[in-house]
Amino acid sequence: MNEENNIAVEGENNWEEKVGLAKMLVGGVVMDVTNAEQARIAEAAGAVAVMALERVPSDIRKDGGIARMSPVSKIQEIQECASIPVMAKSRIGHFMEAEILEALSVDFIDESEVLTPADEDAHIDKSPFKAPFVCGARNLGEALRRISEGAALIRTKGEAGTGDIIHAVRHMKLINSQIKELAGLGEWDLATCAEKLNAPRDLVKQVAKDGRLPVPNFAAGGIATPADAAMMMRLGAEAVFVGSGIFKSSPDPEKQSAVARAIVEAVTHFDNPAELVRICQNVDVAMRGEDTAEIPEEKLLQSRGW
Amino acid sequence: MVNARRFPDLPRAGKPTIGVLALQGSFPLHIASLQRCGVETRKVRKPEDLEDIHGLVIPGGESTTMENLASRCGLFDALRSAGRNGLPIFGTCAGAILLGKGTERPERLQVVDIEVRRNAYGRQVDSFNAELFLASFETPFHGVFIRAPIIEAGTENLDCEILGLHEGHPVLIRNGRILLATFHPELTDDLRIHKLFLEMCELASGKAGEEIREESGAGQTRENAF
């Protein structure tokens, strides 16, 4: 690797700036978009960031085959029209896709289970990158393993592309209850917990002391309506990712835009049901969705990664 | 000496309270910093939340999102008139963008005659931190700049004091009762800039707050909005 292309300088990890950007996204909605027009709808609706994709997760699910990083031209098309941060996904363990995304100046890289994993042994070593990473987690141990690899943001690993929120709810509740269980434990008990969680001891101790993850925790996967988004916020999510829920709600861009606007407002006013009535008044569509209980275990995307 | 009658448009009632625009962004961090300074805080999400506050913080975050949400409920215009009527306001990053002027998205409050260009250093890979030498502070302030804006023009006007520069660009300025930072003091534990703002609100932390309570003889406390 020559000097010019050597983006991933060892040790230069900009931790403050990475977690700082995650904290600036708090209280917001990150929307999946597949082209410039959708990016414009998302930004006009008040999204805090967009996730540049070739296909939304429900199409990835339907089409099957190998799901990879979006084409570079697609990401650039979206970067050109969005003034808000642009995120993009790399496959789990595919550090080369991640390096390409970083060289493209993508603002956040999602090492995502929605794409087909590239490495069965290791997630990407995220610390040396200058770009921040977000990773999915189903429980506290998984969240802390990703953070120890350098993830600056955690999200639930709800079943993407289904519009079924049950898994995101389970992951958020589990992580928060596992954090609460650590409170007040002595050093020996924390060491045991670290073993059980299969997570680094220093991070387990830090979580026990702070009562929270060292990075923000967002909700993702299966969020389709303003009420879904508000529920995740009430359960402790600091912000929300919405994938297929917006652009699969209706073929009509006006209706998509109404859903997008309502979800943005629902995340701000999540603790005010009277406001939520007003917010939901202009929304009469939602994505059809798929009951995850009918999906065979081996087809679940969330089981990718560990 | 605290003068409770300084802002005629904002009658003081009860405890001094600093509002924090809580539509999106780093508002939880600002609330934590302000509470550590010993003042009451209130989340501002609707125009009526601006009533009776003694100062307002517009946090970091996405300026387009904040403008969008504020406009939907009439809060954007309310923020503009509050600022123009003399409410002390502290804007960090997105907050500085909104308070100033500019030609790109989002629409600005134009409370100060200062041009602020969004994402002026580039994208997230160009975010950085720097030790800043700020006027009136003896030791450097750790500045974290995230997709930060640059204050481009307008600082030559007579009301504007440049309190800090980085690579030739003003990064902290005071213009009358408005304080603008292009970086994020709320991401650090250093409370000096928040205290500076509270001095501008004439309630430098808890002690002056006590004085105001005594002066207005208030037993009336106001219910906190959150």
XYZ file of C-alpha atoms in Angstrom:
532
model
C 0.000 0.000 0.000
C 1.591 3.282 -0.979
C 1.642 6.410 1.145
C -1.188 8.137 -0.718
C -3.636 5.254 -0.439
C -2.729 4.478 3.133
C -5.960 5.791 4.607
C -6.165 3.358 7.457
C -3.202 4.611 9.474
C -2.602 2.403 12.509
C -3.397 4.195 15.751
C -4.915 7.242 14.114
C -8.433 6.448 15.074
C -10.185 9.780 15.742
C -12.315 8.222 18.459
C -13.659 11.566 19.697
C -14.780 12.667 16.249
C -16.299 9.278 15.467
C -18.398 9.025 18.621
C -19.014 12.776 18.364
C -20.756 12.356 15.007
C -22.848 9.506 16.450
C -23.902 11.832 19.288
C -24.888 14.531 16.794
C -27.318 12.075 15.149
C -29.183 11.516 18.439
C -32.925 12.129 18.274
C -32.897 11.707 14.516
C -33.899 9.294 11.766
C -31.450 7.682 9.331
C -33.230 6.655 6.139
C -32.308 4.019 3.542
C -32.300 5.505 0.036
C -31.484 3.970 -3.339
C -31.221 7.021 -5.598
C -30.891 10.817 -5.672
C -34.635 11.361 -5.711
C -35.172 9.327 -2.563
C -32.242 11.129 -0.919
C -33.942 14.443 -1.666
C -37.234 13.190 -0.205
C -35.390 11.977 2.908
C -33.524 15.245 3.460
C -36.658 17.323 2.845
C -38.509 15.173 5.382
C -35.882 15.959 8.041
C -33.649 12.849 8.021
C -30.365 13.317 9.946
C -28.531 11.056 7.510
C -29.176 8.734 4.606
C -27.933 5.191 4.011
C -26.956 4.827 0.350
C -28.055 1.419 -0.937
C -28.498 -0.327 -4.268
C -31.648 -2.064 -2.998
C -33.611 -1.643 0.234
C -33.426 -4.653 2.584
C -36.887 -6.000 1.678
C -35.747 -6.274 -1.958
C -32.424 -7.826 -0.930
C -34.451 -10.392 1.016
C -36.789 -11.056 -1.907
C -34.092 -11.201 -4.606
C -31.728 -13.536 -2.761
C -28.217 -14.090 -4.141
C -25.147 -12.348 -2.768
C -25.712 -8.824 -1.419
C -22.619 -6.602 -1.667
C -21.505 -3.010 -1.124
C -23.480 -0.555 -3.294
C -21.919 0.442 -6.618
C -19.590 3.416 -6.204
C -21.526 5.429 -8.793
C -24.731 4.953 -6.762
C -23.087 6.233 -3.589
C -21.615 9.214 -5.437
C -24.999 10.060 -6.964
C -26.467 10.221 -3.471
C -23.496 12.132 -2.024
C -23.875 14.764 -4.712
C -27.434 15.649 -3.808
C -27.428 15.174 -0.008
C -26.116 17.864 2.336
C -26.628 15.586 5.368
C -24.244 12.719 6.267
C -24.223 9.796 3.840
C -23.723 6.298 5.221
C -23.099 3.094 3.270
C -22.877 -0.594 4.077
C -19.972 -2.993 3.811
C -20.208 -6.754 4.232
C -19.216 -8.175 7.632
C -15.442 -8.670 7.577
C -14.992 -7.095 4.135
C -12.319 -4.557 5.064
C -11.642 -3.784 1.406
C -15.205 -2.610 0.817
C -14.802 -0.516 3.962
C -11.553 1.026 2.722
C -13.236 1.908 -0.554
C -16.149 3.499 1.313
C -13.716 5.490 3.443
C -11.822 6.657 0.358
C -15.202 7.765 -1.029
C -15.541 9.954 2.110
C -18.649 8.121 3.278
C -19.563 9.666 6.655
C -20.443 6.403 8.472
C -19.806 2.798 7.451
C -22.376 0.169 8.461
C -20.715 -3.239 8.740
C -24.034 -4.871 8.103
C -25.677 -8.259 8.391
C -28.066 -7.149 5.618
C -25.237 -7.864 3.172
C -23.755 -11.332 2.748
C -20.820 -11.805 5.166
C -17.330 -11.948 3.651
C -15.356 -13.394 6.563
C -16.537 -16.126 8.918
C -13.788 -15.524 11.491
C -13.428 -11.799 11.963
C -15.364 -8.591 11.781
C -13.481 -5.615 10.329
C -10.782 -4.124 12.566
C -12.477 -0.739 12.710
C -10.101 1.198 14.976
C -7.521 2.206 12.370
C -10.150 3.753 10.098
C -10.770 7.470 10.050
C -14.410 6.924 9.110
C -16.696 5.843 11.959
C -18.490 2.473 11.923
C -21.921 1.403 13.093
C -22.554 -2.270 13.849
C -25.586 -4.299 14.844
C -25.894 -6.086 18.177
C -28.508 -8.424 19.671
C -27.121 -8.371 23.207
C -24.593 -6.602 25.418
C -21.740 -9.014 24.694
C -22.113 -8.542 20.940
C -22.291 -4.735 21.376
C -19.097 -4.677 23.457
C -17.239 -6.959 21.040
C -18.061 -4.539 18.216
C -17.041 -1.543 20.322
C -13.732 -3.215 21.188
C -13.130 -3.592 17.436
C -13.704 0.155 17.047
C -17.442 0.632 16.350
C -18.488 4.174 17.304
C -22.212 3.440 17.205
C -24.337 0.388 17.994
C -27.769 -0.415 16.609
C -30.182 -3.241 17.250
C -30.139 -6.067 14.748
C -33.877 -6.203 14.137
C -34.862 -8.331 11.157
C -34.194 -5.970 8.243
C -36.685 -5.656 5.415
C -39.583 -7.345 7.249
C -41.395 -4.412 8.854
C -41.651 -6.707 11.904
C -40.381 -4.863 14.935
C -40.299 -7.756 17.409
C -36.562 -8.463 17.125
C -35.493 -4.822 17.467
C -37.644 -4.631 20.612
C -36.072 -7.799 21.996
C -32.506 -6.595 21.347
C -33.076 -3.141 22.838
C -34.746 -4.523 25.964
C -32.103 -7.209 26.418
C -29.141 -4.826 26.079
C -30.674 -2.352 28.512
C -31.557 -5.015 31.071
C -28.071 -6.536 30.789
C -26.595 -3.079 31.440
C -28.797 -2.685 34.533
C -27.732 -6.097 35.847
C -24.095 -4.923 35.945
C -24.855 -2.015 38.261
C -23.436 -2.428 41.728
C -21.514 -5.647 41.004
C -18.074 -6.047 42.548
C -14.893 -6.664 40.633
C -15.084 -10.493 40.789
C -18.670 -10.602 39.637
C -17.870 -8.252 36.773
C -15.033 -10.538 35.711
C -17.482 -13.460 35.664
C -19.966 -11.380 33.684
C -17.276 -10.473 31.166
C -16.577 -14.192 30.676
C -20.266 -14.976 30.268
C -20.812 -12.083 27.876
C -17.618 -12.968 26.009
C -16.710 -9.297 26.155
C -13.557 -7.386 27.178
C -13.350 -6.827 30.952
C -12.406 -3.164 30.770
C -15.500 -2.409 28.689
C -17.745 -4.413 31.021
C -16.350 -2.427 33.975
C -16.894 0.844 32.162
C -20.517 -0.046 31.355
C -21.102 -1.063 34.986
C -19.727 2.275 36.170
C -21.517 4.507 33.629
C -24.792 2.571 33.426
C -24.703 2.886 29.652
C -22.751 1.836 26.570
C -19.666 3.950 25.797
C -21.229 4.821 22.417
C -24.824 5.695 21.447
C -27.308 2.881 20.843
C -29.824 3.284 18.014
C -32.741 1.139 16.901
C -32.746 -0.600 13.512
C -34.523 -3.405 11.725
C -38.248 -3.762 11.168
C -39.227 -0.182 12.050
C -42.053 0.763 9.664
C -44.394 3.302 11.264
C -44.216 6.477 13.406
C -45.534 4.425 16.338
C -42.756 1.831 15.837
C -40.148 4.593 15.890
C -41.644 6.210 18.996
C -41.802 2.845 20.758
C -38.100 2.204 20.142
C -37.276 5.658 21.515
C -39.379 4.937 24.603
C -37.459 1.677 25.073
C -34.244 3.691 25.222
C -33.047 3.974 21.621
C -31.230 7.280 21.058
C -32.210 7.477 17.373
C -33.760 5.279 14.704
C -32.775 3.730 11.383
C -35.648 3.196 8.952
C -35.029 1.015 5.949
C -37.799 -0.337 3.746
C -40.483 1.298 5.937
C -40.467 4.540 3.989
C -39.961 3.762 0.323
C -41.881 0.471 0.472
C -44.870 2.070 2.208
C -46.454 3.123 -1.093
C -45.433 3.623 -4.731
C -46.567 7.254 -4.427
C -43.657 9.620 -3.579
C -46.077 11.973 -1.791
C -47.206 9.218 0.539
C -43.598 8.089 1.068
C -42.750 11.642 1.982
C -45.655 11.823 4.444
C -44.454 8.623 6.147
C -40.886 9.957 6.285
C -41.974 13.285 7.790
C -44.197 11.596 10.348
C -41.445 9.208 11.486
C -39.030 12.133 11.913
C -41.547 13.995 14.042
C -42.488 10.876 16.019
C -38.851 10.419 17.085
C -38.744 13.986 18.446
C -42.123 13.795 20.211
C -41.938 10.112 21.195
C -43.063 10.740 24.759
C -46.158 12.712 23.847
C -49.056 10.528 22.587
C -51.303 13.563 21.938
C -48.665 14.957 19.553
C -48.336 11.505 17.992
C -52.040 11.543 17.091
C -51.499 14.767 15.165
C -48.298 13.404 13.608
C -49.954 10.180 12.410
C -52.965 11.967 10.941
C -51.440 12.310 7.467
C -50.253 8.726 7.267
C -52.562 6.117 5.791
C -50.038 3.667 4.342
C -47.415 1.282 5.703
C -45.205 -1.362 4.148
C -46.897 -4.745 3.912
C -44.235 -6.546 5.880
C -43.518 -10.148 6.682
C -44.065 -12.026 9.949
C -40.607 -13.066 11.113
C -42.075 -16.056 12.986
C -42.681 -17.616 9.558
C -39.066 -17.159 8.451
C -36.902 -20.271 9.025
C -34.099 -19.712 11.534
C -31.330 -20.083 8.924
C -32.871 -17.337 6.792
C -32.695 -14.731 9.564
C -30.213 -11.965 8.690
C -29.517 -11.152 12.339
C -27.726 -14.484 12.853
C -24.935 -13.212 10.608
C -22.009 -12.015 12.715
C -21.552 -13.008 16.349
C -25.098 42.999 40.115
C -27.979 41.201 38.506
C -30.544 43.312 36.822
C -33.732 41.350 36.461
C -35.383 44.011 34.362
C -32.850 43.895 31.565
C -35.007 41.917 29.110
C -38.410 43.584 29.047
C -39.833 41.075 26.579
C -39.099 38.186 28.878
C -40.582 38.782 32.288
C -38.777 36.732 34.909
C -40.904 34.388 36.887
C -39.497 31.958 39.420
C -36.235 30.082 39.001
C -33.803 31.113 36.279
C -34.119 28.576 33.501
C -32.077 27.975 30.374
C -33.953 26.454 27.466
C -32.287 23.889 25.228
C -33.708 23.335 21.745
C -34.513 19.624 21.959
C -35.717 18.706 18.476
C -32.641 16.673 17.550
C -28.905 16.585 18.214
C -26.625 17.025 21.206
C -29.285 18.527 23.477
C -28.840 15.844 26.195
C -25.153 16.801 26.453
C -25.938 20.522 26.720
C -28.548 19.815 29.386
C -25.969 17.816 31.361
C -23.365 20.610 31.052
C -25.840 23.316 32.103
C -27.054 21.274 35.065
C -23.450 20.819 36.168
C -23.219 24.633 36.102
C -26.114 24.660 38.556
C -28.960 26.071 36.486
C -32.408 24.743 35.681
C -32.966 23.586 32.117
C -36.018 23.106 29.960
C -36.383 21.203 26.698
C -37.746 23.527 24.031
C -39.934 21.762 21.469
C -42.809 24.191 20.948
C -43.119 27.989 20.784
C -44.658 28.160 24.263
C -41.570 26.466 25.744
C -39.688 29.723 25.088
C -41.776 31.621 27.627
C -39.917 32.860 30.688
C -36.554 31.361 29.855
C -33.424 33.401 30.556
C -31.324 32.043 27.751
C -31.427 29.381 25.041
C -28.959 26.844 23.691
C -29.249 25.595 20.111
C -27.216 22.372 20.102
C -25.113 20.552 17.561
C -26.798 18.083 15.248
C -28.246 18.356 11.757
C -29.243 21.938 11.033
C -31.588 20.883 8.191
C -33.451 18.529 10.563
C -33.796 21.185 13.274
C -34.980 23.818 10.813
C -37.471 21.351 9.348
C -38.948 20.332 12.712
C -38.965 23.896 14.062
C -40.751 25.229 10.981
C -43.547 22.649 11.193
C -44.792 23.892 14.554
C -44.152 27.629 14.285
C -41.082 27.378 16.488
C -38.741 28.663 13.790
C -40.408 32.088 13.687
C -40.668 32.138 17.480
C -36.910 31.466 17.757
C -36.200 34.273 15.305
C -38.275 36.822 17.212
C -36.899 35.698 20.591
C -33.347 36.168 19.293
C -34.088 39.516 17.737
C -35.838 40.665 20.926
C -32.711 40.101 22.995
C -32.945 36.555 24.356
C -29.356 35.382 24.951
C -28.707 32.396 22.652
C -25.714 30.060 22.473
C -25.404 28.068 19.246
C -22.899 25.242 18.768
C -22.124 23.989 15.250
C -25.639 23.434 13.791
C -26.840 26.097 16.242
C -24.285 28.570 14.869
C -25.378 27.728 11.324
C -29.026 28.401 12.166
C -28.377 31.673 14.023
C -26.336 33.185 11.197
C -26.894 33.847 7.524
C -26.085 31.748 4.485
C -27.219 30.868 1.023
C -27.287 27.060 1.233
C -29.829 24.881 3.021
C -31.230 25.182 5.645
C -33.166 28.408 5.962
C -31.440 30.521 8.623
C -32.773 32.449 11.589
C -30.556 35.431 10.659
C -30.463 36.584 14.251
C -26.872 37.744 13.698
C -25.439 39.351 10.603
C -22.744 36.725 10.220
C -22.260 34.318 7.344
C -21.781 30.690 8.316
C -20.935 28.093 5.671
C -22.042 24.521 6.363
C -19.715 21.476 6.197
C -16.979 23.919 5.232
C -14.069 21.658 6.189
C -15.526 18.738 4.206
C -17.109 15.446 5.220
C -16.708 13.355 8.379
C -13.224 12.123 7.396
C -12.174 15.799 7.625
C -13.508 16.206 11.169
C -10.745 17.057 13.651
C -9.891 18.273 17.123
C -7.606 21.104 18.144
C -6.420 22.909 21.268
C -7.943 26.371 21.039
C -6.620 29.517 22.658
C -9.697 31.464 23.593
C -9.877 35.037 24.872
C -10.153 35.257 28.665
C -9.291 31.587 29.293
C -5.833 30.921 30.733
C -5.457 27.392 29.394
C -6.397 25.981 25.981
C -9.890 24.624 25.303
C -10.192 21.236 23.635
C -12.226 21.881 20.489
C -13.928 18.999 18.680
C -14.986 19.940 15.146
C -17.450 17.583 13.445
C -18.434 18.286 9.852
C -17.958 21.794 11.149
C -19.036 25.079 9.588
C -16.787 28.082 8.966
C -17.715 31.629 9.918
C -16.998 33.379 6.654
C -17.972 37.014 6.917
C -19.635 39.587 9.091
C -17.188 39.478 11.989
C -15.935 42.959 11.096
C -19.165 44.500 12.405
C -18.784 46.523 15.566
C -20.894 44.316 17.840
C -18.890 41.215 17.061
C -16.075 40.039 19.336
C -13.884 37.209 18.072
C -13.064 35.094 21.134
C -11.093 32.405 19.331
C -9.511 31.561 16.002
C -8.392 28.335 14.385
C -6.255 28.502 11.248
C -7.394 32.060 10.690
C -11.122 31.333 10.992
C -13.170 32.610 13.946
C -14.410 29.586 15.924
C -15.983 31.333 18.933
C -17.640 34.716 18.628
C -19.906 36.882 20.735
C -22.241 39.249 18.977
C -24.359 41.154 21.490
C -26.299 38.486 23.367
C -25.516 35.751 20.858
C -22.618 33.318 21.351
C -21.550 31.129 18.432
C -19.135 28.181 18.488
C -18.303 26.184 15.377
C -17.069 23.319 17.594
C -18.724 21.277 20.375
C -17.988 22.336 23.979
C -20.816 19.959 24.987
C -18.666 16.969 23.962
C -16.098 17.811 26.653
C -16.259 18.095 30.446
C -14.918 21.648 30.254
C -17.705 24.000 31.376
C -15.911 27.312 30.748
C -17.832 28.243 27.605
C -21.185 27.290 29.145
C -20.284 29.480 32.145
C -19.347 32.308 29.808
C -22.781 31.999 28.238
C -24.466 31.973 31.645
C -22.630 35.199 32.454
C -24.120 36.592 29.273
C -27.502 35.506 30.621
C -26.457 37.264 33.833
C -26.829 34.211 35.939
C -23.327 32.874 36.122
C -24.183 29.447 37.560
C -26.098 28.760 40.783
C -24.910 31.696 42.863
C -26.243 34.426 40.626
C -29.369 32.336 40.243
C -29.869 32.683 43.980
C -29.484 36.436 43.679
C -32.159 36.577 41.030
C -34.513 34.516 43.126
C -33.897 36.836 46.074
C -34.298 39.919 43.983
C -37.575 38.898 42.456
C -38.584 37.650 45.908
C -39.985 34.680 44.147
C -41.496 31.800 45.984
C -43.184 30.906 42.746
C -41.449 28.015 41.099
C -42.216 27.000 37.610
C -42.851 23.448 36.642
C -40.063 22.047 34.630
C -41.132 20.782 31.249
C -39.394 17.430 31.454
